[in-house]
Tab-separated table of C-alpha atoms and ligand atoms in Angstrom:
chain	number	residue	atom	x	y	z
A	179	MET	CA	118.655	163.710	70.933
A	180	THR	CA	118.069	159.286	72.890
A	181	THR	CA	120.900	157.882	72.604
A	182	PRO	CA	119.290	154.010	70.828
A	183	ASP	CA	118.879	151.917	73.216
A	184	SER	CA	119.835	149.174	71.316
A	185	GLY	CA	124.134	147.640	71.013
A	186	THR	CA	124.162	149.577	67.125
A	187	ALA	CA	126.373	152.260	66.150
A	188	PRO	CA	124.306	155.995	66.424
A	189	VAL	CA	121.960	157.516	63.749
A	190	ALA	CA	123.397	161.147	63.181
A	191	ALA	CA	122.033	163.464	64.396
A	192	PRO	CA	121.168	166.434	62.955
A	193	PRO	CA	123.322	170.007	63.501
A	194	ASP	CA	120.414	171.955	66.845
A	195	PRO	CA	118.323	169.395	67.760
A	196	MET	CA	115.780	172.495	68.197
A	197	TRP	CA	115.937	173.718	65.568
A	198	PRO	CA	113.900	172.320	61.884
A	199	GLU	CA	115.309	171.887	59.039
A	200	PRO	CA	113.597	172.768	55.729
A	201	PHE	CA	111.947	170.101	53.852
A	202	GLU	CA	109.620	169.532	50.236
A	203	VAL	CA	107.326	168.044	50.274
A	204	ARG	CA	107.339	165.415	47.342
A	205	GLN	CA	104.296	162.840	47.132
A	206	VAL	CA	101.165	163.131	49.348
A	207	ALA	CA	99.603	159.465	48.741
A	208	ARG	CA	96.332	158.826	50.259
A	209	GLU	CA	95.722	155.862	52.010
A	210	THR	CA	92.254	155.583	53.431
A	211	GLY	CA	89.602	157.624	54.507
A	212	ASP	CA	91.493	160.263	57.396
A	213	THR	CA	94.528	158.547	56.652
A	214	PHE	CA	98.177	158.900	54.097
A	215	THR	CA	101.821	159.288	53.415
A	216	LEU	CA	103.904	162.372	52.867
A	217	THR	CA	106.865	161.798	52.055
A	218	LEU	CA	109.369	164.513	52.075
A	219	VAL	CA	112.692	165.003	51.043
A	220	PRO	CA	115.867	167.855	52.401
A	221	LYS	CA	115.346	171.227	50.725
A	222	VAL	CA	118.943	172.285	49.203
A	223	GLY	CA	121.221	171.835	51.994
A	224	SER	CA	119.460	170.025	53.511
A	225	GLN	CA	120.922	166.927	55.120
A	226	PRO	CA	118.944	163.450	55.118
A	227	HIS	CA	117.680	162.404	58.061
A	228	PRO	CA	119.528	158.707	58.489
A	229	PHE	CA	117.291	156.673	61.040
A	230	ALA	CA	116.106	153.506	63.009
A	231	PRO	CA	113.313	151.479	63.335
A	232	GLY	CA	110.147	153.309	65.156
A	233	GLN	CA	112.227	156.492	65.687
A	234	PHE	CA	109.982	159.769	65.097
A	235	ASN	CA	110.317	164.066	64.018
A	236	MET	CA	108.783	166.714	64.908
A	237	LEU	CA	107.110	168.242	61.551
A	238	TYR	CA	106.766	171.576	61.522
A	239	VAL	CA	103.517	172.969	59.455
A	240	PHE	CA	104.738	176.219	59.611
A	241	GLY	CA	102.165	178.907	61.110
A	242	VAL	CA	100.156	175.587	62.713
A	243	GLY	CA	102.366	173.747	64.665
A	244	GLU	CA	104.748	170.595	65.408
A	245	VAL	CA	103.815	166.930	66.106
A	246	PRO	CA	105.529	164.478	66.095
A	247	ILE	CA	104.995	161.626	63.623
A	248	SER	CA	106.566	158.018	63.400
A	249	ILE	CA	109.288	157.510	60.375
A	250	SER	CA	107.149	155.077	58.521
A	251	GLY	CA	109.721	154.641	55.801
A	252	ASP	CA	112.268	152.307	54.251
A	253	PRO	CA	116.192	152.967	56.842
A	254	ASP	CA	118.148	151.662	54.283
A	255	ARG	CA	116.689	154.872	52.366
A	256	PRO	CA	116.351	157.996	54.650
A	257	GLU	CA	117.170	159.492	51.683
A	258	LEU	CA	113.157	160.270	51.328
A	259	LEU	CA	111.672	161.078	54.842
A	260	VAL	CA	108.042	158.895	54.664
A	261	HIS	CA	105.446	159.191	57.612
A	262	THR	CA	102.052	157.517	57.723
A	263	ILE	CA	99.461	160.580	59.422
A	264	ARG	CA	96.124	160.014	60.350
A	265	ALA	CA	94.544	163.771	60.007
A	266	VAL	CA	92.727	164.023	63.530
A	267	GLY	CA	93.258	168.271	64.824
A	268	ALA	CA	95.326	171.300	63.758
A	269	THR	CA	97.879	170.221	62.205
A	270	THR	CA	97.794	166.876	61.319
A	271	ARG	CA	94.514	168.493	58.952
A	272	ALA	CA	97.389	170.471	57.548
A	273	LEU	CA	99.488	168.389	56.937
A	274	GLN	CA	97.198	166.221	55.033
A	275	LYS	CA	96.566	169.647	52.879
A	276	LEU	CA	99.793	170.260	51.787
A	277	LYS	CA	101.008	169.693	47.780
A	278	ARG	CA	104.454	168.411	45.763
A	279	GLY	CA	106.883	171.167	46.636
A	280	ASP	CA	105.205	172.145	49.628
A	281	GLN	CA	107.250	173.343	52.598
A	282	VAL	CA	107.482	171.994	55.927
A	283	GLY	CA	109.992	171.715	58.951
A	284	VAL	CA	111.317	168.889	60.631
A	285	ARG	CA	113.431	168.499	63.402
A	286	GLY	CA	115.015	164.956	64.392
A	287	PRO	CA	115.373	161.641	64.097
A	288	PHE	CA	114.061	161.383	68.132
A	289	GLY	CA	113.483	158.380	70.581
A	290	THR	CA	114.425	154.647	71.512
A	291	ARG	CA	114.180	152.359	68.806
A	292	TRP	CA	112.838	149.026	68.323
A	293	PRO	CA	115.654	146.419	68.660
A	294	VAL	CA	115.311	144.749	65.866
A	295	ASP	CA	119.494	143.350	66.357
A	296	GLN	CA	119.320	142.143	69.611
A	297	ALA	CA	116.788	139.935	67.640
A	298	HIS	CA	119.023	138.033	65.129
A	299	GLY	CA	118.393	134.345	65.803
A	300	GLN	CA	115.037	134.842	67.408
A	301	ASP	CA	111.552	134.776	65.917
A	302	ILE	CA	109.684	138.123	64.990
A	303	VAL	CA	106.335	138.332	65.981
A	304	LEU	CA	104.723	142.346	64.619
A	305	VAL	CA	101.872	142.705	66.151
A	306	ALA	CA	100.079	146.378	64.947
A	307	GLY	CA	96.612	147.578	65.089
A	308	GLY	CA	95.528	150.825	63.349
A	309	ILE	CA	97.676	153.397	61.853
A	310	GLY	CA	100.605	151.699	64.340
A	311	LEU	CA	101.151	149.676	60.971
A	312	ALA	CA	102.785	152.988	60.573
A	313	PRO	CA	105.531	152.589	63.778
A	314	ILE	CA	106.117	148.792	62.480
A	315	ARG	CA	106.956	149.018	58.497
A	316	PRO	CA	110.372	149.813	58.940
A	317	VAL	CA	110.977	146.722	61.421
A	318	VAL	CA	108.609	144.714	57.650
A	319	TYR	CA	111.977	146.643	55.862
A	320	HIS	CA	114.802	146.144	57.869
A	321	VAL	CA	113.877	142.036	58.316
A	322	LEU	CA	112.361	141.174	55.324
A	323	ARG	CA	115.370	143.027	53.873
A	324	HIS	CA	118.122	141.144	56.096
A	325	ARG	CA	116.441	137.826	56.030
A	326	ALA	CA	118.319	135.555	57.334
A	327	LEU	CA	119.637	137.252	60.132
A	328	TYR	CA	116.197	136.110	61.940
A	329	GLY	CA	114.118	132.611	62.246
A	330	ARG	CA	110.701	132.565	62.139
A	331	VAL	CA	108.841	136.280	60.399
A	332	VAL	CA	105.112	137.075	61.292
A	333	LEU	CA	103.785	140.810	60.984
A	334	LEU	CA	99.861	140.612	62.999
A	335	TYR	CA	97.191	143.449	62.252
A	336	GLY	CA	94.209	144.487	63.348
A	337	ALA	CA	91.786	147.388	61.159
A	338	ARG	CA	88.697	148.497	62.041
A	339	THR	CA	87.494	148.490	58.187
A	340	PRO	CA	88.767	146.672	54.790
A	341	HIS	CA	88.115	150.699	54.092
A	342	ASP	CA	90.865	150.679	57.060
A	343	ILE	CA	93.913	149.005	55.919
A	344	LEU	CA	96.808	150.224	55.548
A	345	TYR	CA	99.853	149.496	52.918
A	346	ALA	CA	97.487	147.159	51.292
A	347	ARG	CA	99.474	146.502	48.619
A	348	GLU	CA	102.690	145.656	50.491
A	349	LEU	CA	100.551	143.177	52.884
A	350	ARG	CA	98.953	141.254	50.065
A	351	ASP	CA	103.216	141.609	48.809
A	352	TRP	CA	104.854	140.361	52.413
A	353	ARG	CA	101.731	137.672	52.106
A	354	GLY	CA	102.848	135.540	49.008
A	355	ARG	CA	106.351	135.892	50.163
A	356	PHE	CA	107.184	131.976	51.386
A	357	ASP	CA	109.287	133.179	54.703
A	358	ALA	CA	107.282	136.041	56.646
A	359	GLU	CA	103.607	135.112	58.027
A	360	VAL	CA	100.415	138.096	57.995
A	361	GLU	CA	97.392	137.998	58.829
A	362	VAL	CA	94.958	140.815	58.442
A	363	THR	CA	91.918	141.030	60.338
A	364	VAL	CA	88.847	143.998	60.578
A	365	ASP	CA	87.089	144.026	63.773
A	366	ARG	CA	84.437	144.344	60.966
A	367	ALA	CA	82.584	144.024	57.503
A	368	THR	CA	80.526	143.415	55.600
A	369	ILE	CA	80.390	139.980	53.737
A	370	GLU	CA	82.053	140.715	50.359
A	371	TRP	CA	85.245	140.716	52.787
A	372	GLN	CA	86.908	137.269	52.412
A	373	GLY	CA	89.748	137.592	54.370
A	374	GLY	CA	89.420	137.279	58.822
A	375	VAL	CA	87.048	138.949	61.257
A	376	GLY	CA	87.555	139.304	65.098
A	377	VAL	CA	90.589	140.544	67.366
A	378	VAL	CA	94.268	141.226	66.406
A	379	THR	CA	95.181	138.845	70.148
A	380	LYS	CA	92.979	135.920	67.982
A	381	LEU	CA	95.735	135.797	65.473
A	382	ILE	CA	98.398	135.416	68.046
A	383	GLN	CA	96.863	131.864	69.870
A	384	ARG	CA	97.195	130.307	66.564
A	385	SER	CA	99.957	132.017	64.736
A	386	PRO	CA	103.456	129.626	64.373
A	387	PHE	CA	106.133	131.227	66.097
A	388	ASP	CA	108.513	130.368	68.839
A	389	PRO	CA	107.706	131.610	72.285
A	390	SER	CA	110.469	130.369	73.692
A	391	SER	CA	112.218	131.789	71.387
A	392	ALA	CA	110.559	135.266	69.620
A	393	VAL	CA	110.585	138.865	70.075
A	394	ALA	CA	107.316	140.934	70.461
A	395	MET	CA	107.075	144.061	69.318
A	396	ILE	CA	103.862	145.517	69.109
A	397	CYS	CA	102.454	148.988	68.057
A	398	GLY	CA	98.697	150.572	68.057
A	399	PRO	CA	96.256	151.903	70.675
A	400	GLU	CA	97.319	151.260	74.280
A	401	VAL	CA	94.138	149.501	75.378
A	402	MET	CA	95.160	146.818	72.104
A	403	ILE	CA	98.671	146.453	73.478
A	404	ARG	CA	97.442	145.488	76.848
A	405	PHE	CA	95.590	143.320	75.487
A	406	ALA	CA	98.006	142.347	72.342
A	407	SER	CA	100.763	141.619	75.756
A	408	LEU	CA	98.350	138.993	77.942
A	409	ALA	CA	98.150	137.067	74.052
A	410	LEU	CA	101.974	137.150	73.607
A	411	GLU	CA	101.914	135.411	77.547
A	412	LYS	CA	99.493	133.671	77.700
A	413	ARG	CA	101.229	132.294	75.096
A	414	GLY	CA	104.290	131.750	77.472
A	415	MET	CA	106.399	134.900	75.469
A	416	THR	CA	108.139	136.856	78.931
A	417	THR	CA	107.299	141.220	79.812
A	418	ALA	CA	110.684	141.027	78.920
A	419	SER	CA	110.429	140.007	74.756
A	420	ILE	CA	107.691	142.422	74.172
A	421	HIS	CA	108.515	145.774	73.345
A	422	VAL	CA	105.908	148.335	73.016
A	423	SER	CA	105.599	151.292	71.476
A	424	MET	CA	103.671	154.372	73.361
A	425	GLU	CA	102.451	158.028	72.680
A	426	ARG	CA	102.319	161.317	74.904
A	427	ASN	CA	102.050	164.681	73.868
A	428	MET	CA	105.174	166.651	73.267
A	429	LYS	CA	106.360	169.737	72.703
A	430	CYS	CA	110.416	170.124	73.106
A	431	ALA	CA	110.840	166.337	72.087
A	432	VAL	CA	114.464	166.373	73.718
A	433	GLY	CA	113.993	165.379	77.267
A	434	LEU	CA	113.378	169.066	78.624
A	435	CYS	CA	110.252	170.003	78.541
A	436	GLY	CA	108.179	167.403	81.021
A	437	HIS	CA	105.423	167.260	78.166
A	438	CYS	CA	105.105	163.792	76.660
A	439	GLN	CA	106.231	161.827	81.684
A	440	LEU	CA	104.884	158.860	81.657
A	441	GLY	CA	105.418	157.689	85.286
A	442	PRO	CA	109.223	158.729	85.494
A	443	HIS	CA	110.309	157.838	82.229
A	444	PHE	CA	109.919	160.703	79.313
A	445	VAL	CA	108.599	159.618	76.317
A	446	CYS	CA	110.603	161.533	73.880
A	447	LYS	CA	113.445	159.857	74.411
A	448	ASP	CA	113.586	157.057	76.506
A	449	GLY	CA	111.369	155.811	74.424
A	450	PRO	CA	108.814	155.362	72.781
A	451	VAL	CA	109.912	151.979	71.907
A	452	PHE	CA	110.055	150.509	75.426
A	453	ARG	CA	110.622	147.844	77.325
A	454	TYR	CA	107.265	146.156	78.139
A	455	GLU	CA	108.425	144.797	81.673
A	456	ARG	CA	109.453	148.272	82.172
A	457	ILE	CA	106.090	149.837	81.789
A	458	GLU	CA	103.759	147.521	82.409
A	459	PRO	CA	103.043	149.065	86.088
A	460	LEU	CA	102.438	152.712	84.252
A	461	PHE	CA	99.299	150.677	82.428
A	462	GLY	CA	96.833	150.328	85.696
A	463	LEU	CA	96.479	153.993	86.566
A	464	ARG	CA	95.088	156.485	85.563
A	465	GLU	CA	96.737	159.976	85.784
A	466	VAL	CA	100.481	159.077	84.353
B	1040	MET	CA	87.049	108.136	58.169
B	1041	THR	CA	87.633	104.711	59.938
B	1042	ILE	CA	86.732	105.191	63.868
B	1043	GLN	CA	91.097	105.420	64.729
B	1044	SER	CA	91.660	108.580	62.775
B	1045	PHE	CA	88.314	110.161	64.743
B	1046	GLU	CA	89.651	110.311	68.099
B	1047	LYS	CA	93.136	111.564	65.642
B	1048	VAL	CA	91.452	113.831	64.344
B	1049	LEU	CA	89.900	115.140	68.027
B	1050	ALA	CA	93.669	114.236	69.777
B	1051	GLU	CA	95.563	117.194	67.427
B	1052	HIS	CA	92.791	119.116	67.270
B	1053	PRO	CA	94.157	123.006	69.609
B	1054	PHE	CA	90.681	122.150	71.275
B	1055	PHE	CA	90.949	118.688	72.862
B	1056	LYS	CA	94.722	118.862	73.247
B	1057	GLY	CA	95.289	117.055	76.159
B	1058	LEU	CA	92.586	115.776	76.694
B	1059	ARG	CA	92.670	112.226	78.116
B	1060	PRO	CA	92.852	108.859	75.461
B	1061	GLU	CA	89.256	107.898	77.430
B	1062	HIS	CA	87.721	110.815	77.095
B	1063	LEU	CA	88.035	110.940	73.532
B	1064	ASP	CA	87.001	107.698	72.568
B	1065	THR	CA	84.337	108.643	74.765
B	1066	LEU	CA	84.159	111.704	72.124
B	1067	VAL	CA	84.445	110.039	68.778
B	1068	GLY	CA	80.973	107.971	69.109
B	1069	CYS	CA	79.595	112.108	68.509
B	1070	ALA	CA	81.325	112.250	66.633
B	1071	ALA	CA	80.438	112.598	62.110
B	1072	ASN	CA	82.362	113.834	59.476
B	1073	VAL	CA	81.515	116.808	57.193
B	1074	ARG	CA	82.525	118.904	54.624
B	1075	PHE	CA	81.176	122.136	53.192
B	1076	THR	CA	81.909	123.748	49.813
B	1077	ALA	CA	82.324	128.162	49.487
B	1078	GLY	CA	78.738	129.491	50.646
B	1079	ASP	CA	76.600	126.693	52.938
B	1080	PHE	CA	75.330	127.654	55.190
B	1081	LEU	CA	76.292	125.471	58.784
B	1082	PHE	CA	73.427	126.957	60.136
B	1083	ARG	CA	70.213	129.375	60.087
B	1084	GLU	CA	69.594	132.440	62.733
B	1085	GLY	CA	66.660	130.802	65.359
B	1086	GLN	CA	67.364	127.268	63.980
B	1087	ARG	CA	67.641	124.501	66.243
B	1088	ILE	CA	71.257	122.984	66.125
B	1089	ASP	CA	72.177	121.153	68.705
B	1090	HIS	CA	75.550	120.027	67.310
B	1091	PHE	CA	78.676	122.138	67.470
B	1092	TRP	CA	81.528	121.353	64.944
B	1093	VAL	CA	85.483	121.571	65.172
B	1094	ILE	CA	86.646	123.423	62.091
B	1095	ARG	CA	90.148	120.740	60.808
B	1096	GLU	CA	90.135	122.689	57.884
B	1097	GLY	CA	88.906	126.384	55.733
B	1098	LYS	CA	86.681	129.426	56.539
B	1099	VAL	CA	83.696	130.396	57.962
B	1100	THR	CA	81.926	133.311	58.818
B	1101	VAL	CA	79.659	133.982	61.266
B	1102	GLU	CA	76.988	136.992	60.678
B	1103	VAL	CA	73.454	138.849	61.449
B	1104	PHE	CA	72.032	139.870	59.480
B	1105	VAL	CA	71.000	144.558	60.394
B	1106	PRO	CA	68.096	145.635	58.771
B	1107	ASN	CA	69.158	149.362	56.374
B	1108	LYS	CA	73.237	147.222	56.928
B	1109	GLY	CA	72.324	143.881	54.830
B	1110	GLU	CA	74.436	141.050	56.503
B	1111	VAL	CA	77.396	141.444	58.761
B	1112	THR	CA	80.182	139.637	59.447
B	1113	ILE	CA	80.945	139.603	63.315
B	1114	GLU	CA	84.001	137.041	62.711
B	1115	THR	CA	85.638	134.469	61.226
B	1116	VAL	CA	85.955	131.270	62.405
B	1117	GLU	CA	89.259	129.037	60.992
B	1118	GLY	CA	90.599	125.710	60.864
B	1119	GLY	CA	91.854	124.950	64.465
B	1120	GLU	CA	88.597	126.514	66.271
B	1121	VAL	CA	86.079	125.261	67.228
B	1122	LEU	CA	82.442	126.840	66.328
B	1123	GLY	CA	79.274	126.740	67.992
B	1124	TRP	CA	77.735	126.809	71.793
B	1125	SER	CA	73.936	126.892	71.156
B	1126	TRP	CA	73.955	122.602	71.837
B	1127	LEU	CA	74.759	123.764	75.956
B	1128	PHE	CA	71.199	125.392	76.507
B	1129	PRO	CA	68.221	125.012	75.090
B	1130	PRO	CA	65.745	125.487	72.592
B	1131	TYR	CA	69.384	124.559	71.359
B	1132	LYS	CA	69.009	127.492	68.671
B	1133	ALA	CA	71.786	129.426	66.757
B	1134	HIS	CA	72.001	133.271	67.686
B	1135	PHE	CA	74.084	133.467	63.963
B	1136	ASP	CA	74.110	132.711	60.476
B	1137	ALA	CA	76.867	130.673	59.448
B	1138	ARG	CA	78.867	130.294	56.358
B	1139	ALA	CA	81.591	128.177	54.738
B	1140	LEU	CA	83.524	130.801	52.520
B	1141	THR	CA	86.136	127.952	51.683
B	1142	HIS	CA	85.736	124.758	51.601
B	1143	VAL	CA	85.470	124.083	54.756
B	1144	ARG	CA	86.220	119.835	56.298
B	1145	ALA	CA	84.162	120.374	59.651
B	1146	LEU	CA	83.997	116.234	62.463
B	1147	SER	CA	80.396	117.506	64.223
B	1148	LEU	CA	79.486	117.081	67.670
B	1149	ASP	CA	76.496	115.938	68.171
B	1150	GLY	CA	74.730	117.864	71.196
B	1151	ALA	CA	72.563	115.200	72.657
B	1152	CYS	CA	74.776	112.482	72.525
B	1153	LEU	CA	77.842	114.630	74.343
B	1154	ARG	CA	74.607	116.020	76.575
B	1155	GLY	CA	74.011	112.835	77.919
B	1156	LYS	CA	77.795	111.736	78.119
B	1157	CYS	CA	78.758	114.572	80.241
B	1158	GLU	CA	76.533	114.038	82.942
B	1159	LYS	CA	77.225	109.965	82.564
B	1160	ASP	CA	81.149	111.197	83.008
B	1161	THR	CA	81.333	114.021	85.765
B	1162	VAL	CA	85.164	114.301	85.067
B	1163	LEU	CA	85.162	114.414	80.874
B	1164	GLY	CA	82.124	116.718	81.906
B	1165	TYR	CA	83.934	119.314	84.298
B	1166	GLU	CA	86.708	118.854	81.560
B	1167	PHE	CA	84.220	119.840	78.337
B	1168	MET	CA	82.357	122.947	80.041
B	1169	ARG	CA	85.944	124.111	81.557
B	1170	ARG	CA	87.159	123.760	77.620
B	1171	PHE	CA	84.363	125.467	76.925
B	1172	ASN	CA	84.210	128.467	79.730
B	1173	GLN	CA	87.498	129.260	77.921
B	1174	LEU	CA	86.267	129.544	74.409
B	1175	ILE	CA	82.910	131.899	76.286
B	1176	VAL	CA	85.789	134.196	78.259
B	1177	GLU	CA	87.628	134.436	74.877
B	1178	ARG	CA	85.279	135.357	72.889
B	1179	LEU	CA	83.900	137.747	75.120
B	1180	GLU	CA	87.122	139.307	76.003
B	1181	ALA	CA	87.135	140.070	71.599
B	1182	THR	CA	83.591	141.533	71.665
B	1183	ARG	CA	83.865	143.977	74.112
B	1184	MET	CA	87.895	144.917	72.478
B	1185	GLN	CA	85.064	145.106	68.950
B	1186	LEU	CA	82.790	146.999	70.869
B	1187	LEU	CA	85.690	149.967	72.312
B	1188	ASP	CA	85.944	150.808	68.916
B	1189	LEU	CA	89.901	150.937	69.097
B	1190	TYR	CA	90.637	151.928	65.920
B	1191	GLY	CA	88.081	154.583	65.528
B	1192	ASP	CA	87.495	158.212	65.628
B	1193	ASP	CA	87.669	158.473	69.148
B	1194	ASP	CA	90.976	155.906	69.882
B	1195	ALA	CA	93.618	157.201	71.304
B	1196	ARG	CA	97.094	155.171	69.365
C	1144	FAD	C1	105.805	159.284	69.210
C	1144	FAD	C2	104.407	159.531	69.212
C	1144	FAD	C3	104.472	158.987	67.582
C	1144	FAD	C4	103.776	159.091	66.479
C	1144	FAD	N1	103.533	158.684	65.498
C	1144	FAD	C5	101.517	159.108	64.659
C	1144	FAD	C6	101.612	158.753	63.775
C	1144	FAD	O1	103.222	157.832	62.472
C	1144	FAD	N2	100.469	158.463	61.975
C	1144	FAD	C7	100.170	160.014	63.023
C	1144	FAD	O2	99.292	160.215	62.817
C	1144	FAD	N3	99.947	160.228	64.586
C	1144	FAD	C8	101.258	159.722	64.879
C	1144	FAD	N4	101.459	160.109	66.345
C	1144	FAD	C9	100.313	160.879	66.589
C	1144	FAD	C10	99.550	162.515	65.956
C	1144	FAD	O3	101.438	162.826	67.426
C	1144	FAD	C11	99.176	163.432	67.206
C	1144	FAD	O4	98.542	162.826	65.677
C	1144	FAD	C12	98.609	164.620	66.901
C	1144	FAD	O5	99.686	165.176	67.615
C	1144	FAD	C13	98.087	165.230	66.357
C	1144	FAD	O6	98.277	167.072	66.359
C	1144	FAD	P1	97.113	167.850	65.925
C	1144	FAD	O7	97.234	169.467	65.850
C	1144	FAD	O8	96.728	166.881	64.458
C	1144	FAD	O9	95.498	166.886	66.485
C	1144	FAD	P2	95.139	168.025	67.650
C	1144	FAD	O10	94.348	169.765	67.495
C	1144	FAD	O11	96.328	168.528	69.001
C	1144	FAD	O12	93.770	166.966	68.533
C	1144	FAD	C14	92.865	167.129	67.607
C	1144	FAD	C15	92.025	166.157	68.334
C	1144	FAD	O13	93.003	164.524	68.185
C	1144	FAD	C16	93.574	163.622	69.828
C	1144	FAD	N5	94.542	163.665	69.906
C	1144	FAD	C17	95.952	164.475	70.120
C	1144	FAD	N6	96.949	163.845	70.076
C	1144	FAD	C18	96.830	162.243	69.583
C	1144	FAD	C19	97.607	160.924	69.286
C	1144	FAD	N7	98.185	160.684	69.280
C	1144	FAD	N8	95.912	160.252	69.274
C	1144	FAD	C20	94.725	160.452	69.580
C	1144	FAD	N9	94.816	161.160	69.034
C	1144	FAD	C21	95.282	161.899	69.794
C	1144	FAD	C22	93.098	165.248	70.103
C	1144	FAD	O14	92.549	164.113	71.502
C	1144	FAD	C23	92.325	166.154	69.861
C	1144	FAD	O15	90.365	165.633	70.021
C	1144	FAD	C24	102.352	159.596	67.733
C	1144	FAD	C25	102.459	160.695	68.602
C	1144	FAD	C26	103.613	161.054	69.235
C	1144	FAD	C27	104.091	160.732	70.630
C	1145	FES	S1	108.512	165.767	75.383
C	1145	FES	FE1	109.932	167.464	75.428
C	1145	FES	S2	110.417	166.134	77.138
C	1145	FES	FE2	109.266	164.676	76.149
């Protein structure tokens, strides 16, 4: 289990990080064509798993496999363990087929957190692409609940098409607030779509935050992370105030097996959230 | 709108930010105030358009007709941005449709007038082309990102 990278109290660790605890499926909600949100509750005898925004769990489907999935729920409601998952292969498809009452093994929470505590008094710039909005959502919940602690709050979200937009209803709610700036753009659309079309980096150019006093958190495909960071730097931010969430294949999730290695780092325990300046040099390299 | 307020609008628009006052003054001579209501076309594909638009307020969609698919929006351009570079080179014809998605307030700048002024004052010409180049590079990068289909089926999230 990793010590979180912020100065706040560590999140309580489950008894044995290698031992999956049984959780029960409370709800499987369809988000888009291939993406769904799974709500889990502890089985009798299991403890709720408090977590910090940015952390992930290993979800184990009995007889199929185990996958790392970010927690996309509300950190102030740890009794409900929420994950938003895109079905891409054997395990994620098996997760998609689960029904209310089915059982899932959970290990975690693992990994570093988004720097929501260090960002007090600063503008918050959240940039998400595709399924990358899922690991960012706990930050939104946290920041909006503790709104007075932050400067301007900006959420910039890019999706493939209007049908691929995650959490559409919540995005509308957040957008309706007077104290948060929420911009959504899609890569392509038919003319019925009344929103923006273009890449998420374009939203960064005109977003109303103060680059000299902002903390950015980016989650999405690696190419998008690179372009988004460049756009933030063009606006005057430094790579020290940009944080990104990385993905690598994982097995143990506790820094033992080396499966998740990214240069000198293990994504499972040094990440998945990294300060961009620490890993930027690794982005250009092919086989890391 | 008065000449003075044209100058103010240009000076405050991000595309013209930092342009010398005498250059702004020169550009004002090529500008006209325009408004569109939602649904109006600013231009149609193939149409000669010797203009570009400085969008002050509202949203414009850039569309292309794809057989079997209909109209597809490839980009939206909003207040604070500029639209159109067909005026830079002959035959000054639009490659796409541009339609107001909302009420749009803009300044239209006349291409022939601008080219004349840029040729006469090469410092202004250089500055102007530099800004347009940057815009074109940004749009090219954006198009490349869209082509990569980052959030598609084969992505690495
Ligand atoms: C820290 C971390 C957090 C993650 N959070 C989430 C999340 O919140 N939601 C979510 O849906 N996924 C998330 N992922 C990705 C998820 O773990 C993978 O999609 C999953 O492991 C795939 O397993 P599978 O058995 O279904 O597919 P596999 O059979 O392992 O793979 C099937 C296909 O999917 C591709 N694939 C595998 N892993 C990935 C990946 N990471 N990205 C893109 N394609 C992949 C493979 O190349 C293959 O083509 C996260 C990964 C990490 C490391
Ligand atoms: S998954 Fe084993 S070291 Fe990270």
